[in-house]
Each structure stands twice: as C-alpha cells, then as structure tokens.
GROMACS .gro file of C-alpha atoms in nm:
model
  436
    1UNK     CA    1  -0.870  -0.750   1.681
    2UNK     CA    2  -1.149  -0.823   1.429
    3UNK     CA    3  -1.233  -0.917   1.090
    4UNK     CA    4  -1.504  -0.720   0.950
    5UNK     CA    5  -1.708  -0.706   0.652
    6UNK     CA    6  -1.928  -0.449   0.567
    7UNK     CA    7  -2.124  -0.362   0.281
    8UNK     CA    8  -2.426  -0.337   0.001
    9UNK     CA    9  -2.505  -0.556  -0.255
   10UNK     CA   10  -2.776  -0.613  -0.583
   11UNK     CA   11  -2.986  -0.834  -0.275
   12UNK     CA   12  -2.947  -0.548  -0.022
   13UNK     CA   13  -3.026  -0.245  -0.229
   14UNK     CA   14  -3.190  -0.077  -0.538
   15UNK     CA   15  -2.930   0.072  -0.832
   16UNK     CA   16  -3.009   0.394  -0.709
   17UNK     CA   17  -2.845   0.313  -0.377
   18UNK     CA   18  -2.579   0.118  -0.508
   19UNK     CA   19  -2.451   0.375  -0.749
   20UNK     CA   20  -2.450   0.640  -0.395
   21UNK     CA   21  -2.241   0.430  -0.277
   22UNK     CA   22  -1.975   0.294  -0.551
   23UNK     CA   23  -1.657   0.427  -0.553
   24UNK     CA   24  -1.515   0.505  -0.857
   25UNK     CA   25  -1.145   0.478  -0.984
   26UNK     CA   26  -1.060   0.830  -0.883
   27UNK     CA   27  -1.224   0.841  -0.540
   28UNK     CA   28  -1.052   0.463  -0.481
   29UNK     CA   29  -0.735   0.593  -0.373
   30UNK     CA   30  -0.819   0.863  -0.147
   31UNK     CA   31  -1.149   0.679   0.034
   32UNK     CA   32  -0.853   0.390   0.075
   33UNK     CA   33  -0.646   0.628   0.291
   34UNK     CA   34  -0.899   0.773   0.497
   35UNK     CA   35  -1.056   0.469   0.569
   36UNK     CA   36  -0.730   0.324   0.676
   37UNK     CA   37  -0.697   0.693   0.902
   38UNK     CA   38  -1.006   0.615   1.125
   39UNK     CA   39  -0.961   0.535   1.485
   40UNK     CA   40  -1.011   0.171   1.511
   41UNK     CA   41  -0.912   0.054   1.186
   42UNK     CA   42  -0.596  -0.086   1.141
   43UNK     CA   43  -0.619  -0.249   0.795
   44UNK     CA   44  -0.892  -0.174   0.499
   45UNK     CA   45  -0.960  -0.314   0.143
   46UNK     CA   46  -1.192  -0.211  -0.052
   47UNK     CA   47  -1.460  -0.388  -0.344
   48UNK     CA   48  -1.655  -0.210  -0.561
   49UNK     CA   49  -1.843  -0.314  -0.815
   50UNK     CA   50  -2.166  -0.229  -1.028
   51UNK     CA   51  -2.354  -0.471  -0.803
   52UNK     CA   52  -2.161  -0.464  -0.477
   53UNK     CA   53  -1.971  -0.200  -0.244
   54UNK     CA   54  -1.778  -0.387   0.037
   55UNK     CA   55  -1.544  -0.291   0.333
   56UNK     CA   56  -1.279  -0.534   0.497
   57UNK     CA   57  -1.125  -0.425   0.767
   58UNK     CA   58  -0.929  -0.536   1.079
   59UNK     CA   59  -1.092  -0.336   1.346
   60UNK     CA   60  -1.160  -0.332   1.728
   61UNK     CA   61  -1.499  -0.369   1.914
   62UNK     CA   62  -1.608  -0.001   1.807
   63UNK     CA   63  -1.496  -0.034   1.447
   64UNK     CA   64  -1.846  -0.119   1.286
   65UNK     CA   65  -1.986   0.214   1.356
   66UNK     CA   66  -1.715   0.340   1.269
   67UNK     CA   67  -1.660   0.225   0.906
   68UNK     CA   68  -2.077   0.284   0.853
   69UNK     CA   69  -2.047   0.629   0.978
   70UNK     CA   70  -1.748   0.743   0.752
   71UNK     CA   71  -1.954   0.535   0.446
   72UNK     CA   72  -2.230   0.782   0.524
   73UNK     CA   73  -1.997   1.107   0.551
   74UNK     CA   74  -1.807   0.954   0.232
   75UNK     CA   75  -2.130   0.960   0.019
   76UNK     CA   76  -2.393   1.232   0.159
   77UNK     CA   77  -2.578   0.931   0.210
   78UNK     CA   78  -2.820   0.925   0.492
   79UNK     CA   79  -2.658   0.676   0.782
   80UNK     CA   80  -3.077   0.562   0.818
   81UNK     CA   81  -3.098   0.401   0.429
   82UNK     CA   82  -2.738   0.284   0.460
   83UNK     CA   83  -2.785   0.090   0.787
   84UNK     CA   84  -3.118  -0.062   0.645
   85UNK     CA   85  -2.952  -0.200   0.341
   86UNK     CA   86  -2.599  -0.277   0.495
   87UNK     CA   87  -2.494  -0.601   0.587
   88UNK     CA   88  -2.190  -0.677   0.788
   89UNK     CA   89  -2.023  -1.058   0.928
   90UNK     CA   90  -1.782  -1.048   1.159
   91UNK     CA   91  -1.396  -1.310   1.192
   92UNK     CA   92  -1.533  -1.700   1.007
   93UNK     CA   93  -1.837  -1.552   0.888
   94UNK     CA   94  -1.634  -1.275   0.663
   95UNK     CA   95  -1.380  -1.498   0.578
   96UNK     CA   96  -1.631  -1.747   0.427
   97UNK     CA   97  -1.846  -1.407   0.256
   98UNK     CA   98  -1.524  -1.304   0.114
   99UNK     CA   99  -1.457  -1.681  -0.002
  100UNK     CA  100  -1.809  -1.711  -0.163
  101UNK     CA  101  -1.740  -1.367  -0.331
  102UNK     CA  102  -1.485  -1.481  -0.515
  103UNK     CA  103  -1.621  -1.813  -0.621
  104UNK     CA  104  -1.932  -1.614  -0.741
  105UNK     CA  105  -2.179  -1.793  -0.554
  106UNK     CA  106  -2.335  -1.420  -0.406
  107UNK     CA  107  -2.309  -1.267  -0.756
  108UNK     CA  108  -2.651  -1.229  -0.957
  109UNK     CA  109  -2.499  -1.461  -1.225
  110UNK     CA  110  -2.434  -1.748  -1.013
  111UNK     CA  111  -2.067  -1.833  -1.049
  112UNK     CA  112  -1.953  -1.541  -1.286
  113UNK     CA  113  -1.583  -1.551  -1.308
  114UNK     CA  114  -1.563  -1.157  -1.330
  115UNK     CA  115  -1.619  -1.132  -0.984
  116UNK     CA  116  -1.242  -1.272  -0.915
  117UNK     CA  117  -1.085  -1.031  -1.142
  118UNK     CA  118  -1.212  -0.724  -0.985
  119UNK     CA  119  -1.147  -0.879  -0.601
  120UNK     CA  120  -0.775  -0.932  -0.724
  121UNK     CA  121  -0.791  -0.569  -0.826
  122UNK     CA  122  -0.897  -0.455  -0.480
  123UNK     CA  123  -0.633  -0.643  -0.305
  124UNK     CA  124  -0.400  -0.484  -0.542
  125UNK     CA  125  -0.520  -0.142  -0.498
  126UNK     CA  126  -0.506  -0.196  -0.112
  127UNK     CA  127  -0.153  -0.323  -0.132
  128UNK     CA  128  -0.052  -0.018  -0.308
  129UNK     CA  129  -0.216   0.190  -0.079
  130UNK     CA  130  -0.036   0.017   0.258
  131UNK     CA  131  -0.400  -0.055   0.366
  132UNK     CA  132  -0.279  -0.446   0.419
  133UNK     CA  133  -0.150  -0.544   0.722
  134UNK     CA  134  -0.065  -0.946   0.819
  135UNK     CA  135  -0.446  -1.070   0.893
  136UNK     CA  136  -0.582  -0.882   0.535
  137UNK     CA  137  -0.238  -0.993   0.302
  138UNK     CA  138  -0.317  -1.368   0.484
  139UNK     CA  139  -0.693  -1.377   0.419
  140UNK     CA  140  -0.679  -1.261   0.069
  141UNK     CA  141  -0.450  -1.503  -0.043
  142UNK     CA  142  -0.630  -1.751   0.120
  143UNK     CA  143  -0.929  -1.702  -0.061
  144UNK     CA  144  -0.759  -1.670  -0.374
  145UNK     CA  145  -0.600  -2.001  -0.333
  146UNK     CA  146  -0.952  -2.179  -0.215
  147UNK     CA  147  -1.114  -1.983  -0.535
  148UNK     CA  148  -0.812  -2.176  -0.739
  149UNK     CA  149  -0.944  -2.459  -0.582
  150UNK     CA  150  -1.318  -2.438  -0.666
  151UNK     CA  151  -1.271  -2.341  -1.044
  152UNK     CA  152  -1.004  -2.651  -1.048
  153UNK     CA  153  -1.227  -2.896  -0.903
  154UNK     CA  154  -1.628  -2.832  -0.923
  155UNK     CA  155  -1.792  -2.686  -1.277
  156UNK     CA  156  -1.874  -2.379  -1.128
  157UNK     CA  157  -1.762  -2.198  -1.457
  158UNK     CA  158  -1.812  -2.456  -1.694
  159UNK     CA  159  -2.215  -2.351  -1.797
  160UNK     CA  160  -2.262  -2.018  -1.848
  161UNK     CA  161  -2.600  -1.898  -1.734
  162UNK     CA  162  -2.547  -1.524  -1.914
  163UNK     CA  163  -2.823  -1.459  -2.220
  164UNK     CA  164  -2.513  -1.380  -2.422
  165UNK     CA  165  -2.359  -1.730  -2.396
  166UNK     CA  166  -2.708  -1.877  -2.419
  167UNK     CA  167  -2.772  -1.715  -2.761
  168UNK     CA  168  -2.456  -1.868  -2.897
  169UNK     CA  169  -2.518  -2.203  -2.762
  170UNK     CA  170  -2.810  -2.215  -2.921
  171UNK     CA  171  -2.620  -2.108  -3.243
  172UNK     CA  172  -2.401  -2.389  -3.217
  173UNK     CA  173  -2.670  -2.645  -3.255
  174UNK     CA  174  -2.741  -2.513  -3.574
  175UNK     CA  175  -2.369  -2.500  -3.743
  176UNK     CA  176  -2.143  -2.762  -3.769
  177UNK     CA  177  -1.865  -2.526  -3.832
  178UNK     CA  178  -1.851  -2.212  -3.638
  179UNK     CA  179  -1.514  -2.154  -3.860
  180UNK     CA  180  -1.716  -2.051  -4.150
  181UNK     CA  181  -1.998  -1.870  -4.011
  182UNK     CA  182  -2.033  -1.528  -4.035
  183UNK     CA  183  -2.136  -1.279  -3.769
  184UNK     CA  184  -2.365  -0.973  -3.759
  185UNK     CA  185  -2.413  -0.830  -3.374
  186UNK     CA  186  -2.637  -0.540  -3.414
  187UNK     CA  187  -2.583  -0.297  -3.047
  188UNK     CA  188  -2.248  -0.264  -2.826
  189UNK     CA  189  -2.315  -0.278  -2.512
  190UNK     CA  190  -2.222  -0.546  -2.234
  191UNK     CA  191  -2.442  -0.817  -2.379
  192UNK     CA  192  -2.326  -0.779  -2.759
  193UNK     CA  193  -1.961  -0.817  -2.627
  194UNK     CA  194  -1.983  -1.083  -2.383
  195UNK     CA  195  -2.187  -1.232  -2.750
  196UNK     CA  196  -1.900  -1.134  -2.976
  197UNK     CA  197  -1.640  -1.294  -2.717
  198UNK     CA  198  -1.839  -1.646  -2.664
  199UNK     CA  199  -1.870  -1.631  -3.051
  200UNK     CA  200  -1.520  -1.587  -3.104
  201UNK     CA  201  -1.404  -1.844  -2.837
  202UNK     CA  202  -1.670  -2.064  -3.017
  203UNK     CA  203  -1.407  -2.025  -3.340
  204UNK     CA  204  -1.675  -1.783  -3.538
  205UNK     CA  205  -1.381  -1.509  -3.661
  206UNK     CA  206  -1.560  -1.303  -3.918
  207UNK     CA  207  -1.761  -1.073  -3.695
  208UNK     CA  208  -1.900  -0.725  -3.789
  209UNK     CA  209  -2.045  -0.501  -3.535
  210UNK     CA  210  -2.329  -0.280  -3.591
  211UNK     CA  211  -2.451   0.028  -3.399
  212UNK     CA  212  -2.534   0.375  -3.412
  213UNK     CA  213  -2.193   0.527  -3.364
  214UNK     CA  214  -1.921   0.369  -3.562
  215UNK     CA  215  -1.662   0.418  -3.293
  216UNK     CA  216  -1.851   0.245  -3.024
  217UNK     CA  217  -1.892  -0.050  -3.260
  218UNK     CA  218  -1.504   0.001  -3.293
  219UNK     CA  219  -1.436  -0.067  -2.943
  220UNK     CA  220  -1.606  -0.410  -2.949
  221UNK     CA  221  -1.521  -0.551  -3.281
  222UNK     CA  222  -1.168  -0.436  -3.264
  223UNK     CA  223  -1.065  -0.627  -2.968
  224UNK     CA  224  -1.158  -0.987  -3.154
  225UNK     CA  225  -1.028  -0.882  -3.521
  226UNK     CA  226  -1.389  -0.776  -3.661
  227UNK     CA  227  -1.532  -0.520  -3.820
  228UNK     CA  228  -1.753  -0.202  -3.727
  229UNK     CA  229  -2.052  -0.003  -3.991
  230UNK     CA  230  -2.314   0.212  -3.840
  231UNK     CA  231  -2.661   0.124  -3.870
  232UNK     CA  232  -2.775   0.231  -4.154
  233UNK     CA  233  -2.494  -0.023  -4.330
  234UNK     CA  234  -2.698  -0.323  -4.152
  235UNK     CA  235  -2.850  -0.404  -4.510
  236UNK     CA  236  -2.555  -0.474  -4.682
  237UNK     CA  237  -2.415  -0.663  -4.412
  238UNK     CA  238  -2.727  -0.875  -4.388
  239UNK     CA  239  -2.700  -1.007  -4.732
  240UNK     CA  240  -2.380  -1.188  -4.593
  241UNK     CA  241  -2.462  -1.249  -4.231
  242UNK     CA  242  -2.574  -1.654  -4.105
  243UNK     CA  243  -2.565  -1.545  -3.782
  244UNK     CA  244  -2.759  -1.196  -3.616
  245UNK     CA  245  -2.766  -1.119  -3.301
  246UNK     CA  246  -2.926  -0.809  -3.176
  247UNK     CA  247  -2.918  -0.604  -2.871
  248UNK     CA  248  -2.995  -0.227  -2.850
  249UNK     CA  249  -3.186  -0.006  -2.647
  250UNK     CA  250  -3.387   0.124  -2.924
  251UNK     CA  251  -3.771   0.149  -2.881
  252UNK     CA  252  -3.861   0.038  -3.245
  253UNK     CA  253  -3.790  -0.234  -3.434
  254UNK     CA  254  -3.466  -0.201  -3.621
  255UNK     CA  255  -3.482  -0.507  -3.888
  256UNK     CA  256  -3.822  -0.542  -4.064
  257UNK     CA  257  -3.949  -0.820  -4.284
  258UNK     CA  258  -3.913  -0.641  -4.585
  259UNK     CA  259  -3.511  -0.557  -4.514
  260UNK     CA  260  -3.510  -0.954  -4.438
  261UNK     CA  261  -3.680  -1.081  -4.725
  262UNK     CA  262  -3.471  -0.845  -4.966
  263UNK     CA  263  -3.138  -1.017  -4.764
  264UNK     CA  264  -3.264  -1.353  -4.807
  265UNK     CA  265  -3.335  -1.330  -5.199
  266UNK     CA  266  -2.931  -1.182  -5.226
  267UNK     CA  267  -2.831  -1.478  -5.001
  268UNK     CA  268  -3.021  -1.788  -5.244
  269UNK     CA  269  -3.199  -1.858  -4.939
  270UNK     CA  270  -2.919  -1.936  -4.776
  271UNK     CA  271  -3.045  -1.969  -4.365
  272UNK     CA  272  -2.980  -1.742  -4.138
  273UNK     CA  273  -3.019  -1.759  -3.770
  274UNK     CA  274  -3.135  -1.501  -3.536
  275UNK     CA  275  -3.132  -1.392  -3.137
  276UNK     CA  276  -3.314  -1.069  -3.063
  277UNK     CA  277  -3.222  -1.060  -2.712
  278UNK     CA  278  -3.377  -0.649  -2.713
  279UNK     CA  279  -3.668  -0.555  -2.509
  280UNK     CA  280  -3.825  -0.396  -2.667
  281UNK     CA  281  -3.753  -0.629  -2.969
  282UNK     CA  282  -3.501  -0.531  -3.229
  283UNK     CA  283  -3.641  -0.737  -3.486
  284UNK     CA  284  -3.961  -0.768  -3.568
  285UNK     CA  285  -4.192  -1.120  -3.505
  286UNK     CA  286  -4.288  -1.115  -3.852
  287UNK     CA  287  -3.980  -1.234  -3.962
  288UNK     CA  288  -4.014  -1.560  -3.789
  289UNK     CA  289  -4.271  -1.640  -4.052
  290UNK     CA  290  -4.018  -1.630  -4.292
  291UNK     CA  291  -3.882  -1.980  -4.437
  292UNK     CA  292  -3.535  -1.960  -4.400
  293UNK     CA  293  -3.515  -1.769  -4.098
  294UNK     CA  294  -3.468  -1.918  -3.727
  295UNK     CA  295  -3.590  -1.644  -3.520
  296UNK     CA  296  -3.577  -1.643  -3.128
  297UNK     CA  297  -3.677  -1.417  -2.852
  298UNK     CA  298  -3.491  -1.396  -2.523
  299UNK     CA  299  -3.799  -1.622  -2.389
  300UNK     CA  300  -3.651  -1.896  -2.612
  301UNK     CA  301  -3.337  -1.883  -2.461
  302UNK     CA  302  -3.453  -1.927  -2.088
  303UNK     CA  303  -3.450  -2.328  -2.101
  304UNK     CA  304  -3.117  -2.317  -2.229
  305UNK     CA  305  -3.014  -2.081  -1.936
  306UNK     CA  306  -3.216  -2.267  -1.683
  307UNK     CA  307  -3.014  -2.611  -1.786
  308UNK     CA  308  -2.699  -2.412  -1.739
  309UNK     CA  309  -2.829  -2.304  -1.401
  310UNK     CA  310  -2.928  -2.641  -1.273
  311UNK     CA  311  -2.562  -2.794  -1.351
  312UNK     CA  312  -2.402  -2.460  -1.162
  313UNK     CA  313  -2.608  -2.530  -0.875
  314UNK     CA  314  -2.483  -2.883  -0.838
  315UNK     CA  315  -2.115  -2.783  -0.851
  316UNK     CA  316  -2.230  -2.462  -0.603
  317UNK     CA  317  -2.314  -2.676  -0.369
  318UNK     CA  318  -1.976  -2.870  -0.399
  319UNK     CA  319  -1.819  -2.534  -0.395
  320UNK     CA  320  -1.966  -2.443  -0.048
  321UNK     CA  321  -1.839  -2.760   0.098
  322UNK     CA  322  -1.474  -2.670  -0.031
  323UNK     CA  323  -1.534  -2.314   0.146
  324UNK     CA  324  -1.648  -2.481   0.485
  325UNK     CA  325  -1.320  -2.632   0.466
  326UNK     CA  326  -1.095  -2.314   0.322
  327UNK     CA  327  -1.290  -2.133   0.639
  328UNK     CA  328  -1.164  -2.420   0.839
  329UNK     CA  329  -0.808  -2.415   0.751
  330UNK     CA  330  -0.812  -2.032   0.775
  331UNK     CA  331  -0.961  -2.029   1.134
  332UNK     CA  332  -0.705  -2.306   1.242
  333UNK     CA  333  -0.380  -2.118   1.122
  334UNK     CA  334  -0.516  -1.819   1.318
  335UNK     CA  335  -0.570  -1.921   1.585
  336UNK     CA  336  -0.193  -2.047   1.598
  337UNK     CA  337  -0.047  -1.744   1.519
  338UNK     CA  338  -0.279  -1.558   1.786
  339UNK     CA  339  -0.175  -1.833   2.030
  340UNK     CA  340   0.209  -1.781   1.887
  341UNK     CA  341   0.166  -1.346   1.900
  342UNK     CA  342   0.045  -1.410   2.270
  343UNK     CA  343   0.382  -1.624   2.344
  344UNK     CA  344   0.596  -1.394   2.184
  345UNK     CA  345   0.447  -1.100   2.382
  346UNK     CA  346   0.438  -1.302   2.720
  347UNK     CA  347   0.802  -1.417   2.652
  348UNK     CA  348   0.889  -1.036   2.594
  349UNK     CA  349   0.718  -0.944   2.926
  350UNK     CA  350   0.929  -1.201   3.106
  351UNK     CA  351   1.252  -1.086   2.934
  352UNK     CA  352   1.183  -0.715   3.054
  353UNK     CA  353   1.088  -0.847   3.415
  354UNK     CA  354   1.445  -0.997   3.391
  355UNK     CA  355   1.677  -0.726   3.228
  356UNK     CA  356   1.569  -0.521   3.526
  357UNK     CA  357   1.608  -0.728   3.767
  358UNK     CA  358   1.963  -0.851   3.639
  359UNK     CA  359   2.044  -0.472   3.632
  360UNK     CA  360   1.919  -0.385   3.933
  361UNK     CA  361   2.167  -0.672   4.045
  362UNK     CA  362   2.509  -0.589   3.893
  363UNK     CA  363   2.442  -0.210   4.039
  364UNK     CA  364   2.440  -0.358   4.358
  365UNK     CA  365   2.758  -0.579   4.278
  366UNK     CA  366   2.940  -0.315   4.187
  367UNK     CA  367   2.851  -0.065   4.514
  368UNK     CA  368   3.028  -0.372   4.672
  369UNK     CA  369   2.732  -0.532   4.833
  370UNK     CA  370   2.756  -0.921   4.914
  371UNK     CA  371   2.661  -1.146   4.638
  372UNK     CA  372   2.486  -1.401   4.840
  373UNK     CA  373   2.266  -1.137   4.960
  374UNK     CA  374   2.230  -0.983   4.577
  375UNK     CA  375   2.176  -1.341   4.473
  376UNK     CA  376   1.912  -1.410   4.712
  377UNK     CA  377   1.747  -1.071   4.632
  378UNK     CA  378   1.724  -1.116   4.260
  379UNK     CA  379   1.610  -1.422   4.306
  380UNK     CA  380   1.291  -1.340   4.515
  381UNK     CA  381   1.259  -1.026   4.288
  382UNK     CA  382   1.229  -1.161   4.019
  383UNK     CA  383   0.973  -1.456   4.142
  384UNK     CA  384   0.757  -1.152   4.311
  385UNK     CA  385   0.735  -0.972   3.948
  386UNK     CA  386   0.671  -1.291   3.740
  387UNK     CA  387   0.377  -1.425   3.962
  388UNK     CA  388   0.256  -1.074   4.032
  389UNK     CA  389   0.032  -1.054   3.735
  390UNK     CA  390  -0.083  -1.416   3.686
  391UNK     CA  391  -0.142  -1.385   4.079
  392UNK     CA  392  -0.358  -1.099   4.033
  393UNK     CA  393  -0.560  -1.263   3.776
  394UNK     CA  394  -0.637  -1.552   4.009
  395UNK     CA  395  -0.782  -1.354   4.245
  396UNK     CA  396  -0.971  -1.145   4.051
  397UNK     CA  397  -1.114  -1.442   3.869
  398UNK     CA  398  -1.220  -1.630   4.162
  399UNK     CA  399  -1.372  -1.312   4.298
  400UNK     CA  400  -1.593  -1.280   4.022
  401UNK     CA  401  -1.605  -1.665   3.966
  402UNK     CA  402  -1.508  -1.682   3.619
  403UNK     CA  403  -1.451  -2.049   3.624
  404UNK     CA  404  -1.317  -2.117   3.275
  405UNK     CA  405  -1.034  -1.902   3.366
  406UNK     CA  406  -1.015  -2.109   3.683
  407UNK     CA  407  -0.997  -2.409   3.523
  408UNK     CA  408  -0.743  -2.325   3.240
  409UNK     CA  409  -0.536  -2.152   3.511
  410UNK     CA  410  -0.326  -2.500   3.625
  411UNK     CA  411  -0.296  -2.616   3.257
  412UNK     CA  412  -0.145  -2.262   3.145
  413UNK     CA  413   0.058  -2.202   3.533
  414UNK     CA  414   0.172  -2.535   3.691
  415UNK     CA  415   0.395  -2.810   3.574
  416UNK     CA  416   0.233  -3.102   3.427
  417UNK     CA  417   0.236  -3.366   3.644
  418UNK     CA  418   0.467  -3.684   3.590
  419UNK     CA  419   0.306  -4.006   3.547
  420UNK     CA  420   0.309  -4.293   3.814
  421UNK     CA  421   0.615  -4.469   3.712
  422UNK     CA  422   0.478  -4.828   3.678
  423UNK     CA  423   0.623  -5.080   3.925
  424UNK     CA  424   0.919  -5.259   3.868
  425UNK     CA  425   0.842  -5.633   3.768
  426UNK     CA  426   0.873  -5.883   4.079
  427UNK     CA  427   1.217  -6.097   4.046
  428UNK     CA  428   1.046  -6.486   4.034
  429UNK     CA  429   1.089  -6.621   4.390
  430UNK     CA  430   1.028  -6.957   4.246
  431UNK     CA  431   1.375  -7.204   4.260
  432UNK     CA  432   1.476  -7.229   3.888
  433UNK     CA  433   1.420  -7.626   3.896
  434UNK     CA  434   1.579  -7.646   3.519
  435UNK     CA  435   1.833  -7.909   3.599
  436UNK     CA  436   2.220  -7.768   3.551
   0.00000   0.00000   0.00000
C-alpha cells in the first residue's frame, strides 16, 4: 500500500479556488466517510484550512485518480483546474510534507504555530470518523512528536513575523511598562485580535475595542478582560488611550487631526503611540505632524517583520534538518513492520500448508493405513507444498531474468553457510628441554 498526499494550497491556487475546495465543519464528517468508501482507499484524513485543502490517504497504485476524481465530484469543480493546481507526494515525500506542515515551514507565515492546532484537529476528526487505520494513527503521531521536537529545540516560534505582533513590538520600545498602558484597537477582525492577544501576553490589560458593531467588538475584547464601544465612542476613548492601533476595512479615514488634537489637549500632551496597519489608512498622515504623536504606517513595520523573518529562517533551516531525520526514523520503523507483516503472513501460509497436511495424515491413521507409509507421505507432502511457490518464483524469475530476485533468492531460501572452523593449533613437536 501507499502513502498519499494530495492537495491545494495559498502557492498552488487563487482564494477563489481554495474556497471551491474547503470543506467546512458540516461537510467534514460526511466527505470523511465517503472518502474512506472509495475503492482503493483504505485510510483518509483530512486538512482544511483557509489556505490549504489536503488529502492523506493509504491507497493502492490507482488511488491518486481516485481521490482527485471524487475532490472534483465533491465540489462541482472542474477535474481540469483541480489537476493544474493540485499537488500530490507519494510514501517519504508525504511523510516529510505532512512533517513540514506542522512545523509551519509551507504556511504563508513562515512557522505559524496555528497550523499545528488545526492538523491535531484533523487527526481527531479522522479518528472519530474510523478513517485511521495503523500506517495514518503511526504517521500522525510521528509528526506530532518531531513537531514537539522542532518548537523544543530551534526558534521557529520565537519571532513572530505577523503585522499584528510587529505593531506591538514596536510598542514595546516605546513603554517601559506595558502594565500601565492603556489600549485602544479600533476594527475586529483577525489582525486586531491576534494585536489585542500579543498586547495582552505583552502584560498591557486595560484594552478597549472599537468597531462598528458593539457585539463584534464584544467577541474580541471579552476573551482578554477588555472592553467594547462602537465607533462613534472612539473620542472619548482617545482622550485616555497611549496606545491605538487600527485596523478596519473602511475606505475613509476614521481618526482625523482635529479628533487627535482635541484628545491630545484632554490628555496634557500626554504621548500617544499609533499603528494604522489599514489600507486604505484608518488614520489620517496628518496626524504624524502632530508633536506628541508617534504615528506609523504598515510600511514602518516591514523592517521589524523582515528581522523577525531572517531569525525564523535560520531556525527553518535547523528545522528541516530535524525533519530529514523524523522522515528517517519514520521510513526505518516501516520498513520493519512491512518486513515483520510479510513474516507473519509467510509464517501463516506455512502453518495452513501444515494443518492440512497433518490432517490429511491422522485421516489416513485412522482408516488403518501404515504409519511408516503416512509418515513418509506427509513428509514429502508437505516439502512439495512449501517449495511449490518459492519454486515457482525461481523459475519465473530466471525466465524473465530478474536478477535482483535471483540474487536475494539464496539469502531469503538456503541456510547460511557455517564458517571454516579454523584449524586446531599444532601440539609443539619440539622435546620440552626444561630440565625436571
């Protein structure tokens, strides 16, 4: 059997085609069983993500097509885009995709730990589903255990490269104590919470939340102890903000210089810093130009993402080396188990060859017959059936000269062959002249 991986990612395909072909948490369960269902497959997980739909399976030689065709049927998507934007490895080389997965070393955010999360979730929802068999339940803990590794040993997670973490570094170098700073995030989507976590894990725990609905801003600020106000509260808040960070997808600006100033005069000049991480820009430029203001754009926060990025790629690349080996270790302990599944059904062949044999035996034991002459029968019975098929092989080898079968044949068939005993040492013919 095979291991197979199969699948789209943010490198391989547009959003368009990626959303096509996402599952979501309602279709999970059901594409889980008929994927499991197809001819060929005996085992199937499945990944999906925003940026990434993948298939593992333990399949035969006919499997691929398979698993792309019911992919297409599964999504009324046309089996001509999906083949051009599929990928697929096959045994080591999905084992080590599935390892770098989980590391996050093929995510867009180059070791992003959320990655992990979800794969855990997919190996959970396949468990659940009885989609695992021994070679999936094996492989995923393996990779969990060299992702363990990776996160323990290399700083694969320990620089952010996300805007969101970028914006509050930056903060950082501005206040000595993050205790007392206060908070205004102005937007809740993705990047104002991954901004209200790194602020809150940065010790900053008066946060308030800002956005056009008040129960959206609820959902973020909630989690982390903060509070939520609707936009058109922002001026008020301002007065007591030192931190704002802003990210909505509105097309005008949504502080002006004149909201800012007012703030300011409230606050004694007291400075406040700013990250408008919009585009377009929540706030506007001119409020750069104001004295106590700190203002930067998203373009200001690109060196501190690209130093991030440069220490990730270090510890990437002693991440891949720890895969290599994970791979490694993986294909070794399969290849044992093969070798013992091919014992254990050899050893069961031989077993059968004799149960029939002894009971062809006894039958003729108890019609009376002589037991030499049973003896001597079983005997070369049960020789003819054991050599039949390794017999068989030989020939059919050797007729078609397949000589690495040939030359395996002795080591696997024949007896090993003792070593030349080493001669005796020679008795000394010399008179012992030692005097008595």
């Amino acid at each position: 059997m095979t291991l197979l991986a199969l699948g789209i990612n943010h490198r391989t395909a547009s959003v368009a085609v990626r959303e096509q072909v996402a599952f979501t948490p309602a279709q999970l369960e059901h594409a889980l069983e008929q994927l499991r269902g197809l001819p060929h497959i005996s085992e199937a997980a499945v990944l999906s993500t925003c940026n990434r739909t993948e298939l593992y399976c333990v399949t035969d030689a006919a499997g691929e097509r398979t698993v792309l065709e019911w992919l297409s049927r599964f999504h009324d998507l046309s089996i001509d885009e999906l083949t051009r934007c599929a990928y697929h490895y096959l045994d080591n080389d999905a084992a080590r995709h599935l390892m770098r997965v989980a590391v996050g070393l093929d995510s867009m955010v180059l070791g992003e730990p959320q990655i992990l999360g979800q794969l855990k979730d997919a190996y959970q929802h396949a468990r659940q589903m009885q989609g695992l068999g021994g070679e999936l339940e094996r492989l995923f803990q393996h990779t969990f255990a060299v992702a363990k590794q990776v996160r323990t040993e290399t700083g694969i997670g320990k620089n952010p490269v996300s805007v969101a973490y970028a914006a509050v570094s930056m903060a950082s170098r501005i206040f000595d104590d993050f205790g007392r700073a206060r908070a205004l995030l102005i937007g809740a989507g993705e990047t104002i919470e991954l901004v209200a976590r790194h602020l809150h894990e940065a010790g900053v725990r008066k946060l308030i939340v800002a956005n056009r609905t008040r129960e959206r801003a609820e959902q973020v600020s909630s989690r982390l102890g903060g509070q939520a106000i609707t936009l058109s509260e922002i001026p008020a808040a301002l007065e007591e903000a030192d931190i704002v960070i802003s990210s909505t997808a509105s097309p005008l600006p949504i502080l002006g210089k004149g909201m800012v100033e007012s703030a300011l005069k409230k606050r004694r000049h007291r400075p406040v810093f700013m990250v408008d991480i919009a585009v377009p820009r929540d706030i506007e430029p001119e409020v750069g130009e104001l004295a106590d203001v700190f203002l930067y754009t998203v373009d200001d926060l690109e060196e501190v993402i690209e130093e991030n990025r440069r220490h990730r790629q270090v510890a990437a690349d002693q991440a891949e080396s720890l895969i290599e080996h994970g791979v490694g270790s993986w294909q070794h302990e399969r290849r044992i188990r093969n070798g013992g599944e091919l014992i254990r059904e050899y050893r069961h062949h031989g077993e059968a060859l004799r149960d029939a044999s002894r009971d062809q035996a006894l039958e003729r034991l108890a019609r009376g017959e002589d037991p030499a002459e049973v003896v001597e029968r079983l005997a070369h019975q049960l020789t003819n059936r054991l050599l039949h098929q390794p017999t068989q092989a030989i020939r059919d080898a050797a007729s078609h000269e397949h000589h690495a079968l040939l030359d395996a044949a002795p080591r696997l068939l024949l007896p090993a062959k003792p070593a030349f005993e080493q001669p005796a040492p020679k008795a000394n013919r010399h008179k012992d002249n030692t005097p008595a």
